[in-house]
CSV table of C-alpha atoms in Angstrom, one decimal:
chain,number,residue,atom,x,y,z
A,166,MET,CA,-0.1,0.0,0.0
A,167,GLU,CA,1.5,3.2,-1.0
A,168,GLN,CA,1.2,6.2,1.1
A,169,LYS,CA,-1.6,8.9,1.0
A,170,TYR,CA,-1.2,12.5,1.5
A,171,ALA,CA,-3.4,15.4,1.8
A,172,ILE,CA,-2.4,19.0,0.8
A,173,ILE,CA,-4.8,21.3,2.9
A,174,VAL,CA,-4.5,24.9,1.4
A,175,ALA,CA,-5.4,27.5,3.5
A,176,GLY,CA,-4.6,31.0,2.0
A,177,GLY,CA,-7.4,33.5,3.2
A,178,SER,CA,-6.6,36.7,4.6
A,179,GLY,CA,-10.0,37.3,6.2
A,180,LYS,CA,-11.1,40.3,4.1
A,181,ARG,CA,-14.1,38.6,2.7
A,182,MET,CA,-15.6,37.2,6.0
A,183,GLY,CA,-15.4,41.0,7.4
A,184,ALA,CA,-13.5,39.3,10.2
A,185,GLU,CA,-10.1,40.4,11.9
A,186,ILE,CA,-8.6,37.1,11.6
A,187,PRO,CA,-8.5,35.0,8.5
A,188,LYS,CA,-11.5,32.8,8.2
A,189,GLN,CA,-9.4,29.3,8.6
A,190,PHE,CA,-8.9,30.5,12.1
A,191,ILE,CA,-12.0,31.5,12.8
A,192,GLU,CA,-13.6,29.2,15.6
A,193,LEU,CA,-16.3,26.7,15.0
A,194,ALA,CA,-17.4,24.8,18.0
A,195,GLY,CA,-14.8,26.2,20.1
A,196,LYS,CA,-11.8,25.3,17.6
A,197,PRO,CA,-10.5,27.0,14.6
A,198,ILE,CA,-11.9,25.7,11.2
A,199,LEU,CA,-8.5,24.4,10.2
A,200,MET,CA,-8.4,21.9,13.1
A,201,HIS,CA,-11.8,20.7,11.9
A,202,THR,CA,-10.5,19.9,8.5
A,203,LEU,CA,-7.0,18.5,9.4
A,204,GLU,CA,-9.0,16.1,11.8
A,205,ALA,CA,-11.5,15.0,8.9
A,206,PHE,CA,-8.5,13.5,7.1
A,207,TYR,CA,-6.8,12.1,10.5
A,208,LYS,CA,-10.0,10.4,11.1
A,209,TYR,CA,-10.3,9.1,7.5
A,210,ASP,CA,-6.7,7.5,8.0
A,211,TYR,CA,-4.5,8.2,10.9
A,212,LYS,CA,-1.7,7.0,8.7
A,213,ILE,CA,-2.3,9.9,6.3
A,214,SER,CA,0.7,12.6,5.8
A,215,LEU,CA,-0.9,16.1,6.2
A,216,VAL,CA,0.6,19.1,4.7
A,217,LEU,CA,-0.8,22.2,5.5
A,218,VAL,CA,-0.2,25.1,3.3
A,219,LEU,CA,-0.4,28.7,5.0
A,220,PRO,CA,0.7,32.2,4.3
A,221,LYS,CA,4.3,32.5,5.7
A,222,SER,CA,2.7,35.4,8.0
A,223,GLN,CA,0.3,33.3,9.5
A,224,HIS,CA,2.9,30.4,10.9
A,225,LYS,CA,3.3,31.8,14.1
A,226,TYR,CA,-0.2,32.5,14.9
A,227,TRP,CA,-1.1,28.8,13.8
A,228,ASN,CA,1.8,27.6,16.3
A,229,GLN,CA,0.3,29.7,19.2
A,230,LEU,CA,-3.4,28.1,18.1
A,231,ILE,CA,-1.6,24.6,18.6
A,232,GLN,CA,-0.8,25.4,21.9
A,233,LYS,CA,-3.9,27.0,23.0
A,234,HIS,CA,-6.1,24.0,21.7
A,235,SER,CA,-3.6,21.3,22.5
A,236,PHE,CA,-3.9,20.1,18.8
A,237,THR,CA,-1.8,16.9,18.6
A,238,ILE,CA,-2.5,15.9,14.8
A,239,LYS,CA,0.9,15.5,13.1
A,240,HIS,CA,1.2,17.7,10.1
A,241,THR,CA,3.9,19.4,8.1
A,242,VAL,CA,3.4,23.5,7.5
A,243,VAL,CA,4.6,24.8,4.3
A,244,ARG,CA,4.4,28.6,3.1
A,245,GLY,CA,1.6,29.7,0.8
A,246,GLY,CA,1.9,31.4,-2.7
A,247,VAL,CA,0.6,34.2,-4.3
A,248,GLU,CA,-1.9,32.2,-6.1
A,249,ARG,CA,-3.7,28.7,-5.0
A,250,PHE,CA,-1.6,27.4,-7.8
A,251,TYR,CA,1.7,28.1,-6.2
A,252,SER,CA,0.2,27.1,-2.8
A,253,VAL,CA,-0.4,23.7,-4.0
A,254,LYS,CA,3.0,23.5,-5.8
A,255,ASN,CA,4.7,24.2,-2.3
A,256,GLY,CA,2.5,21.7,-0.9
A,257,LEU,CA,3.5,19.1,-3.4
A,258,ASP,CA,7.2,19.9,-2.9
A,259,ALA,CA,6.9,18.8,0.4
A,260,ILE,CA,5.9,15.1,-0.8
A,261,LEU,CA,9.1,13.2,-1.5
A,262,ASN,CA,7.4,9.9,-2.1
A,263,ASN,CA,4.8,8.1,-4.3
A,264,GLY,CA,1.3,7.4,-3.6
A,265,TRP,CA,-2.1,9.1,-3.6
A,266,VAL,CA,-2.6,12.9,-2.8
A,267,ALA,CA,-5.6,14.9,-2.1
A,268,VAL,CA,-5.7,18.6,-2.4
A,269,HIS,CA,-8.5,20.0,0.0
A,270,ASP,CA,-9.8,23.7,0.8
A,271,GLY,CA,-8.9,24.5,4.5
A,272,VAL,CA,-12.2,26.0,4.9
A,273,ARG,CA,-14.3,22.9,4.1
A,274,PRO,CA,-14.2,21.3,7.8
A,275,LEU,CA,-17.4,19.3,6.9
A,276,VAL,CA,-16.2,17.0,4.3
A,277,SER,CA,-17.7,13.6,5.3
A,278,GLN,CA,-15.5,10.3,5.8
A,279,ASP,CA,-17.6,9.0,2.7
A,280,THR,CA,-16.5,11.8,0.2
A,281,ILE,CA,-12.8,11.5,1.3
A,282,SER,CA,-13.3,7.8,1.1
A,283,ARG,CA,-14.9,7.7,-2.6
A,284,CYS,CA,-12.4,10.1,-4.0
A,285,PHE,CA,-9.1,8.1,-2.6
A,286,ASP,CA,-10.8,4.6,-3.7
A,287,GLU,CA,-11.2,5.9,-7.3
A,288,ALA,CA,-7.7,7.5,-7.3
A,289,ILE,CA,-6.2,4.3,-6.1
A,290,ASN,CA,-8.2,2.8,-8.9
A,291,GLY,CA,-6.4,4.9,-11.4
A,292,LYS,CA,-8.8,7.9,-11.6
A,293,ASN,CA,-8.5,11.6,-11.4
A,294,VAL,CA,-11.1,12.4,-8.9
A,295,ILE,CA,-13.2,15.3,-8.0
A,296,PRO,CA,-16.4,15.1,-5.7
A,297,VAL,CA,-19.4,17.1,-7.2
A,298,MET,CA,-23.0,18.1,-6.1
A,299,ALA,CA,-26.2,18.5,-8.3
A,300,LEU,CA,-27.0,22.1,-8.6
A,301,ASN,CA,-30.4,23.0,-6.5
A,302,GLU,CA,-31.1,25.7,-8.4
A,303,SER,CA,-31.2,27.2,-12.2
A,304,ILE,CA,-28.1,28.9,-13.4
A,305,ARG,CA,-27.5,31.3,-16.3
A,306,LYS,CA,-24.7,32.0,-18.6
A,307,ILE,CA,-23.6,35.6,-19.1
A,308,LYS,CA,-22.4,36.2,-22.7
A,309,ASN,CA,-21.9,39.6,-24.2
A,310,GLY,CA,-23.7,41.1,-21.4
A,311,GLU,CA,-26.8,39.2,-21.9
A,312,SER,CA,-28.0,36.2,-19.8
A,313,LYS,CA,-28.9,33.0,-21.5
A,314,ALA,CA,-30.7,29.9,-19.5
A,315,VAL,CA,-28.5,26.8,-19.5
A,316,ASN,CA,-29.5,23.2,-18.7
A,317,ARG,CA,-28.7,22.9,-14.8
A,318,ASN,CA,-28.6,19.1,-15.3
A,319,ASN,CA,-25.6,19.4,-17.3
A,320,TYR,CA,-23.5,21.4,-14.7
A,321,PHE,CA,-22.1,20.4,-11.2
A,322,LEU,CA,-20.7,22.0,-8.4
A,323,VAL,CA,-17.3,21.1,-7.8
A,324,GLN,CA,-16.1,20.3,-3.9
A,325,THR,CA,-12.5,19.0,-2.7
A,326,PRO,CA,-10.8,16.8,-1.9
A,327,GLN,CA,-9.4,16.5,-5.5
A,328,VAL,CA,-7.5,13.2,-5.5
A,329,PHE,CA,-4.7,12.1,-8.1
A,330,SER,CA,-1.6,10.0,-7.9
A,331,VAL,CA,1.5,12.2,-6.6
A,332,ASP,CA,3.0,11.5,-10.0
A,333,THR,CA,0.3,12.8,-12.0
A,334,LEU,CA,-0.4,15.7,-9.9
A,335,LYS,CA,3.4,16.8,-9.8
A,336,LYS,CA,3.4,16.5,-13.6
A,337,ALA,CA,0.4,18.8,-13.9
A,338,TYR,CA,2.1,21.2,-11.6
A,339,LYS,CA,5.1,21.7,-13.8
A,340,GLN,CA,2.9,23.4,-16.1
A,341,ASP,CA,3.1,27.4,-16.1
A,342,TYR,CA,0.4,29.0,-14.4
A,343,ALA,CA,-2.7,29.8,-16.2
A,344,CYS,CA,-5.8,32.1,-14.7
A,345,ALA,CA,-8.0,29.1,-15.8
A,346,PHE,CA,-6.6,26.8,-13.2
A,347,THR,CA,-9.4,27.4,-10.5
A,348,ASP,CA,-8.9,24.2,-9.0
A,349,ASP,CA,-6.7,20.7,-9.3
A,350,ALA,CA,-8.5,19.3,-11.6
A,351,SER,CA,-8.3,22.2,-14.3
A,352,VAL,CA,-4.5,21.7,-13.8
A,353,VAL,CA,-4.6,18.1,-14.4
A,354,GLU,CA,-7.2,18.4,-17.2
A,355,ASN,CA,-5.0,21.1,-19.2
A,356,MET,CA,-2.5,18.1,-19.5
A,357,GLY,CA,-4.9,16.1,-21.6
A,358,TYR,CA,-6.0,13.7,-18.8
A,359,LYS,CA,-9.6,12.8,-17.8
A,360,ILE,CA,-11.4,13.8,-14.5
A,361,THR,CA,-13.7,11.5,-12.8
A,362,THR,CA,-16.6,12.7,-10.7
A,363,VAL,CA,-17.8,11.0,-7.6
A,364,ASP,CA,-20.4,12.2,-5.3
A,365,GLY,CA,-19.5,14.9,-2.6
A,366,ASN,CA,-21.7,15.6,0.4
A,367,PRO,CA,-24.0,18.7,0.6
A,368,GLU,CA,-22.6,19.7,4.2
A,369,ASN,CA,-19.0,20.0,2.6
A,370,ILE,CA,-19.5,23.9,2.3
A,371,LYS,CA,-16.7,26.2,1.6
A,372,ILE,CA,-17.0,28.8,4.4
A,373,THR,CA,-16.2,32.1,2.8
A,374,ARG,CA,-19.0,34.5,4.2
A,375,PRO,CA,-20.1,35.1,7.5
A,376,MET,CA,-23.4,33.1,6.8
A,377,ASP,CA,-21.5,30.1,5.8
A,378,LEU,CA,-20.2,30.2,9.4
A,379,LYS,CA,-23.4,30.4,10.7
A,380,ILE,CA,-24.3,27.5,8.2
A,381,ALA,CA,-21.5,25.4,9.4
A,382,GLU,CA,-22.3,25.7,13.0
A,383,VAL,CA,-25.6,24.3,12.6
A,384,LEU,CA,-24.4,21.6,10.1
A,385,LEU,CA,-21.7,20.7,12.7
A,386,LYS,CA,-24.5,19.5,15.3
B,53,MET,CA,-49.4,53.2,-10.1
B,54,GLU,CA,-50.5,49.9,-11.5
B,55,GLN,CA,-51.4,46.9,-9.4
B,56,LYS,CA,-48.2,44.6,-8.0
B,57,TYR,CA,-49.0,40.8,-7.7
B,58,ALA,CA,-46.9,37.8,-6.6
B,59,ILE,CA,-47.7,34.4,-7.5
B,60,ILE,CA,-46.3,32.0,-4.7
B,61,VAL,CA,-45.7,28.5,-6.4
B,62,ALA,CA,-45.7,25.8,-3.9
B,63,GLY,CA,-45.9,22.5,-5.5
B,64,GLY,CA,-43.8,20.1,-3.2
B,65,SER,CA,-45.1,16.7,-1.9
B,66,GLY,CA,-42.6,16.5,0.6
B,67,LYS,CA,-40.6,13.5,-0.9
B,68,ARG,CA,-37.1,15.1,-1.3
B,69,MET,CA,-37.6,16.3,2.3
B,70,GLY,CA,-38.0,13.0,3.9
B,71,ALA,CA,-40.8,14.5,5.5
B,72,GLU,CA,-44.4,13.5,6.2
B,73,ILE,CA,-45.7,16.5,5.3
B,74,PRO,CA,-45.2,18.5,2.1
B,75,LYS,CA,-42.1,21.2,2.6
B,76,GLN,CA,-43.8,24.4,2.3
B,77,PHE,CA,-45.9,23.4,5.2
B,78,ILE,CA,-42.9,22.3,7.5
B,79,GLU,CA,-42.5,24.7,10.4
B,80,LEU,CA,-39.8,27.4,10.4
B,81,ALA,CA,-39.4,29.2,13.8
B,82,GLY,CA,-42.9,28.2,14.5
B,83,LYS,CA,-44.7,28.7,11.6
B,84,PRO,CA,-45.1,27.0,8.2
B,85,ILE,CA,-42.7,28.0,5.8
B,86,LEU,CA,-45.1,29.3,3.1
B,87,MET,CA,-46.5,31.9,5.9
B,88,HIS,CA,-43.2,33.1,6.1
B,89,THR,CA,-43.0,33.6,2.2
B,90,LEU,CA,-46.1,35.5,2.1
B,91,GLU,CA,-45.4,37.5,4.9
B,92,ALA,CA,-42.2,38.7,3.1
B,93,PHE,CA,-44.2,39.9,0.0
B,94,TYR,CA,-46.9,41.5,2.0
B,95,LYS,CA,-44.0,43.4,4.4
B,96,TYR,CA,-42.7,44.7,1.0
B,97,ASP,CA,-46.0,46.2,0.0
B,98,TYR,CA,-49.2,45.5,1.8
B,99,LYS,CA,-51.2,46.4,-0.9
B,100,ILE,CA,-49.8,43.7,-3.1
B,101,SER,CA,-52.1,41.0,-4.6
B,102,LEU,CA,-51.0,37.7,-3.5
B,103,VAL,CA,-51.9,34.5,-5.3
B,104,LEU,CA,-50.7,31.1,-3.7
B,105,VAL,CA,-50.6,28.2,-6.2
B,106,LEU,CA,-51.0,24.8,-4.2
B,107,PRO,CA,-51.8,21.4,-4.9
B,108,LYS,CA,-55.6,20.8,-4.8
B,109,SER,CA,-55.2,17.9,-2.5
B,110,GLN,CA,-53.4,20.6,0.1
B,111,HIS,CA,-56.2,23.3,0.3
B,112,LYS,CA,-57.9,21.8,3.0
B,113,TYR,CA,-54.6,21.1,5.1
B,114,TRP,CA,-54.0,24.8,4.3
B,115,ASN,CA,-56.8,26.2,5.5
B,116,GLN,CA,-56.4,24.3,8.7
B,117,LEU,CA,-53.1,25.9,9.1
B,118,ILE,CA,-54.6,29.3,8.3
B,119,GLN,CA,-57.0,28.6,11.4
B,120,LYS,CA,-54.3,27.2,13.6
B,121,HIS,CA,-51.8,29.9,13.2
B,122,SER,CA,-54.4,33.0,12.8
B,123,PHE,CA,-52.9,33.8,9.7
B,124,THR,CA,-54.6,36.9,8.2
B,125,ILE,CA,-52.8,38.0,5.3
B,126,LYS,CA,-55.2,38.0,2.4
B,127,HIS,CA,-54.5,35.9,-0.6
B,128,THR,CA,-56.3,34.0,-3.1
B,129,VAL,CA,-55.7,30.1,-3.3
B,130,VAL,CA,-55.3,28.4,-6.9
B,131,ARG,CA,-54.7,24.8,-8.0
B,132,GLY,CA,-51.3,23.7,-9.0
B,133,GLY,CA,-50.7,21.7,-12.2
B,134,VAL,CA,-48.5,18.8,-12.9
B,135,GLU,CA,-45.4,21.0,-13.7
B,136,ARG,CA,-44.4,24.2,-12.4
B,137,PHE,CA,-45.3,25.8,-15.8
B,138,TYR,CA,-48.9,25.0,-15.5
B,139,SER,CA,-48.9,25.9,-12.0
B,140,VAL,CA,-47.7,29.6,-12.7
B,141,LYS,CA,-50.3,29.6,-15.9
B,142,ASN,CA,-53.1,29.0,-13.2
B,143,GLY,CA,-51.8,31.5,-10.9
B,144,LEU,CA,-51.9,34.1,-14.1
B,145,ASP,CA,-55.5,33.0,-14.7
B,146,ALA,CA,-56.1,34.6,-11.4
B,147,ILE,CA,-54.7,38.0,-12.2
B,148,LEU,CA,-57.2,40.1,-14.1
B,149,ASN,CA,-55.6,43.6,-14.2
B,150,ASN,CA,-52.5,44.9,-15.9
B,151,GLY,CA,-49.4,45.7,-13.8
B,152,TRP,CA,-46.4,43.8,-12.6
B,153,VAL,CA,-46.2,40.2,-11.4
B,154,ALA,CA,-43.5,38.5,-9.4
B,155,VAL,CA,-43.5,34.6,-9.4
B,156,HIS,CA,-41.7,33.1,-6.5
B,157,ASP,CA,-40.8,29.8,-4.9
B,158,GLY,CA,-43.0,28.8,-2.0
B,159,VAL,CA,-39.9,27.6,-0.3
B,160,ARG,CA,-37.9,30.5,-0.6
B,161,PRO,CA,-39.0,32.1,2.9
B,162,LEU,CA,-35.8,34.2,3.4
B,163,VAL,CA,-36.1,36.6,0.3
B,164,SER,CA,-34.8,39.9,1.6
B,165,GLN,CA,-36.9,43.2,1.1
B,166,ASP,CA,-34.2,44.5,-0.6
B,167,THR,CA,-34.1,41.6,-3.3
B,168,ILE,CA,-38.0,42.0,-3.9
B,169,SER,CA,-37.5,45.8,-4.2
B,170,ARG,CA,-34.8,45.6,-6.7
B,171,CYS,CA,-36.8,43.0,-8.8
B,172,PHE,CA,-40.0,45.0,-9.1
B,173,ASP,CA,-38.0,48.4,-9.6
B,174,GLU,CA,-36.4,47.1,-12.6
B,175,ALA,CA,-39.5,45.4,-13.9
B,176,ILE,CA,-41.5,48.8,-13.5
B,177,ASN,CA,-38.6,50.2,-15.8
B,178,GLY,CA,-39.7,48.0,-18.6
B,179,LYS,CA,-37.1,44.9,-18.0
B,180,ASN,CA,-37.9,41.1,-17.2
B,181,VAL,CA,-36.0,41.0,-14.2
B,182,ILE,CA,-34.6,37.8,-12.2
B,183,PRO,CA,-32.3,37.9,-9.0
B,184,VAL,CA,-28.9,36.1,-9.4
B,185,MET,CA,-26.0,35.2,-7.2
B,186,ALA,CA,-22.4,34.6,-8.1
B,187,LEU,CA,-21.2,31.2,-7.5
B,188,ASN,CA,-19.0,30.5,-4.6
B,189,GLU,CA,-17.5,27.2,-6.0
B,190,SER,CA,-16.1,26.0,-9.2
B,191,ILE,CA,-18.6,24.4,-11.8
B,192,ARG,CA,-18.2,21.6,-14.4
B,193,LYS,CA,-19.8,20.8,-17.5
B,194,ILE,CA,-20.7,17.0,-18.4
B,195,LYS,CA,-20.4,16.5,-21.8
B,196,ASN,CA,-20.7,13.0,-23.5
B,197,GLY,CA,-20.0,11.6,-20.1
B,198,GLU,CA,-16.7,13.5,-19.7
B,199,SER,CA,-16.5,16.6,-17.4
B,200,LYS,CA,-15.0,20.0,-18.6
B,201,ALA,CA,-14.1,22.9,-16.2
B,202,VAL,CA,-16.0,26.4,-17.1
B,203,ASN,CA,-15.3,29.5,-16.0
B,204,ARG,CA,-17.5,30.1,-13.0
B,205,ASN,CA,-17.5,33.7,-13.6
B,206,ASN,CA,-19.6,33.6,-16.7
B,207,TYR,CA,-22.4,31.7,-14.3
B,208,PHE,CA,-24.7,32.6,-12.1
B,209,LEU,CA,-27.3,31.0,-9.7
B,210,VAL,CA,-30.8,32.1,-10.2
B,211,GLN,CA,-33.2,32.9,-7.6
B,212,THR,CA,-37.0,34.1,-7.3
B,213,PRO,CA,-38.7,36.2,-7.3
B,214,GLN,CA,-38.7,36.7,-11.2
B,215,VAL,CA,-40.6,39.9,-11.7
B,216,PHE,CA,-42.6,40.7,-15.4
B,217,SER,CA,-45.2,42.8,-16.6
B,218,VAL,CA,-48.5,41.0,-16.4
B,219,ASP,CA,-48.9,41.3,-20.1
B,220,THR,CA,-45.4,40.1,-21.2
B,221,LEU,CA,-45.7,37.0,-18.7
B,222,LYS,CA,-49.3,36.3,-19.8
B,223,LYS,CA,-48.1,36.4,-23.4
B,224,ALA,CA,-45.2,34.1,-22.6
B,225,TYR,CA,-47.3,31.5,-20.8
B,226,LYS,CA,-49.6,31.0,-23.9
B,227,GLN,CA,-46.6,29.1,-25.3
B,228,ASP,CA,-46.8,25.5,-25.3
B,229,TYR,CA,-44.8,23.7,-22.5
B,230,ALA,CA,-41.2,22.9,-23.2
B,231,CYS,CA,-39.1,21.0,-20.6
B,232,ALA,CA,-36.4,23.8,-20.9
B,233,PHE,CA,-38.9,25.9,-19.1
B,234,THR,CA,-37.3,25.6,-15.8
B,235,ASP,CA,-38.2,29.0,-14.3
B,236,ASP,CA,-40.2,32.3,-15.7
B,237,ALA,CA,-37.0,33.9,-17.3
B,238,SER,CA,-36.6,30.8,-19.8
B,239,VAL,CA,-40.4,31.0,-20.8
B,240,VAL,CA,-40.3,34.8,-21.3
B,241,GLU,CA,-36.8,34.6,-23.1
B,242,ASN,CA,-38.2,31.8,-25.4
B,243,MET,CA,-40.3,34.7,-26.8
B,244,GLY,CA,-37.2,36.6,-27.6
B,245,TYR,CA,-37.2,39.0,-24.9
B,246,LYS,CA,-34.2,39.8,-22.8
B,247,ILE,CA,-33.7,39.3,-19.5
B,248,THR,CA,-32.1,41.7,-16.8
B,249,THR,CA,-30.3,40.4,-13.7
B,250,VAL,CA,-30.3,42.2,-10.3
B,251,ASP,CA,-28.4,40.9,-7.1
B,252,GLY,CA,-30.3,38.3,-5.4
B,253,ASN,CA,-29.8,37.8,-1.3
B,254,PRO,CA,-27.5,34.9,-0.1
B,255,GLU,CA,-29.9,33.9,2.4
B,256,ASN,CA,-32.9,33.5,-0.2
B,257,ILE,CA,-32.4,29.7,-0.5
B,258,LYS,CA,-34.7,27.2,-1.6
B,259,ILE,CA,-35.6,24.8,1.0
B,260,THR,CA,-35.5,21.4,-0.4
B,261,ARG,CA,-33.3,19.0,1.6
B,262,PRO,CA,-33.7,18.6,5.4
B,263,MET,CA,-30.0,20.3,5.7
B,264,ASP,CA,-31.9,23.4,4.2
B,265,LEU,CA,-34.1,23.5,6.9
B,266,LYS,CA,-31.5,23.7,9.5
B,267,ILE,CA,-29.7,26.2,7.3
B,268,ALA,CA,-32.9,28.2,7.3
B,269,GLU,CA,-33.6,28.3,10.6
B,270,VAL,CA,-30.1,29.9,11.6
B,271,LEU,CA,-30.3,32.2,9.1
B,272,LEU,CA,-33.7,33.7,10.3
B,273,LYS,CA,-32.4,34.4,13.6
């Protein structure tokens, strides 16, 4: 059995939350969001190697939080880049062996064990995997300033963790950065590889707005 | 000043919620969801004419709820159709004068006064109006069984109320039903009319899953 890795990307500066502290550090049920996220992967597999990507300026504060909350889950901390792309790249540089790697948003603490499991299982089957959710509402495309209805059944919301072989993801991240690289799947896809979708879980929301924090609190119960 | 109307469409049978009672009747903060929704429009303009579209089989139960909750906001109840399209059509048949009409999902009780106001204001300016929200997450398109990343900045989630002149909407609903008619804007657009988007409000969620009910409860506070 080859090694499993999870790169947890937390680049938030707190601006969008209207908060003093970056969103990944905001407490949810008495604990920073990021600790819930790391715990989710540890619970999935206590042997997983966790790599946390955090802006350099936040490393000291993170260490203080670890002390304060007596957080004992082992993880490596690496510095974030100016774009998510560079942050993931830095995370990958900390992975020295082969195996499978999940890249996960630090502010998605409510990822289920089932979602993580579905993603790793398919990756181990040789797939490039992302968890998705059906759209609950109609969507429209804006084209030349005009909007057009599109069939929502053809579209899916993309969550994380996105899971790949270490080898594939490292190769993909050797490409030059492009603005179209909004997630890891788009980077891998640009190499010509196929992406496989599995079911995510509806609670696996990305906490970006103050409203999301309230929602996460109720979903955690 | 011409008359304002709101057609509140509630067709849920309760299956998706895993509940005994249809989702529009589930209590939120001590009151059926549908009463919150009707109240939102009444609060926006106490002179608005409210038309509630409800499956015929639920009319009796609705009357019982009205008694039980001493609900006093005046509204007309009409019977629902087999598709949302026919429900809205039935609602329109109950509107006999000119003016502006909002069509709103019964299970969106958290629509803000600002959203309703923005929609009516633009409709009164001659536009066909829908409230939209930017996508918070990446989306993918499924094409021939394969998924492709698409630029999420070109797509928006569509909410309600969707507001039009009574005349325009009545004309649009004279068309034969097509499966692509997933909301009122798509029906109006099919006549060749342009759709104008305004900002919705993030709390204006559609309550369809048990999880949404929990979220709505916390957002209502």
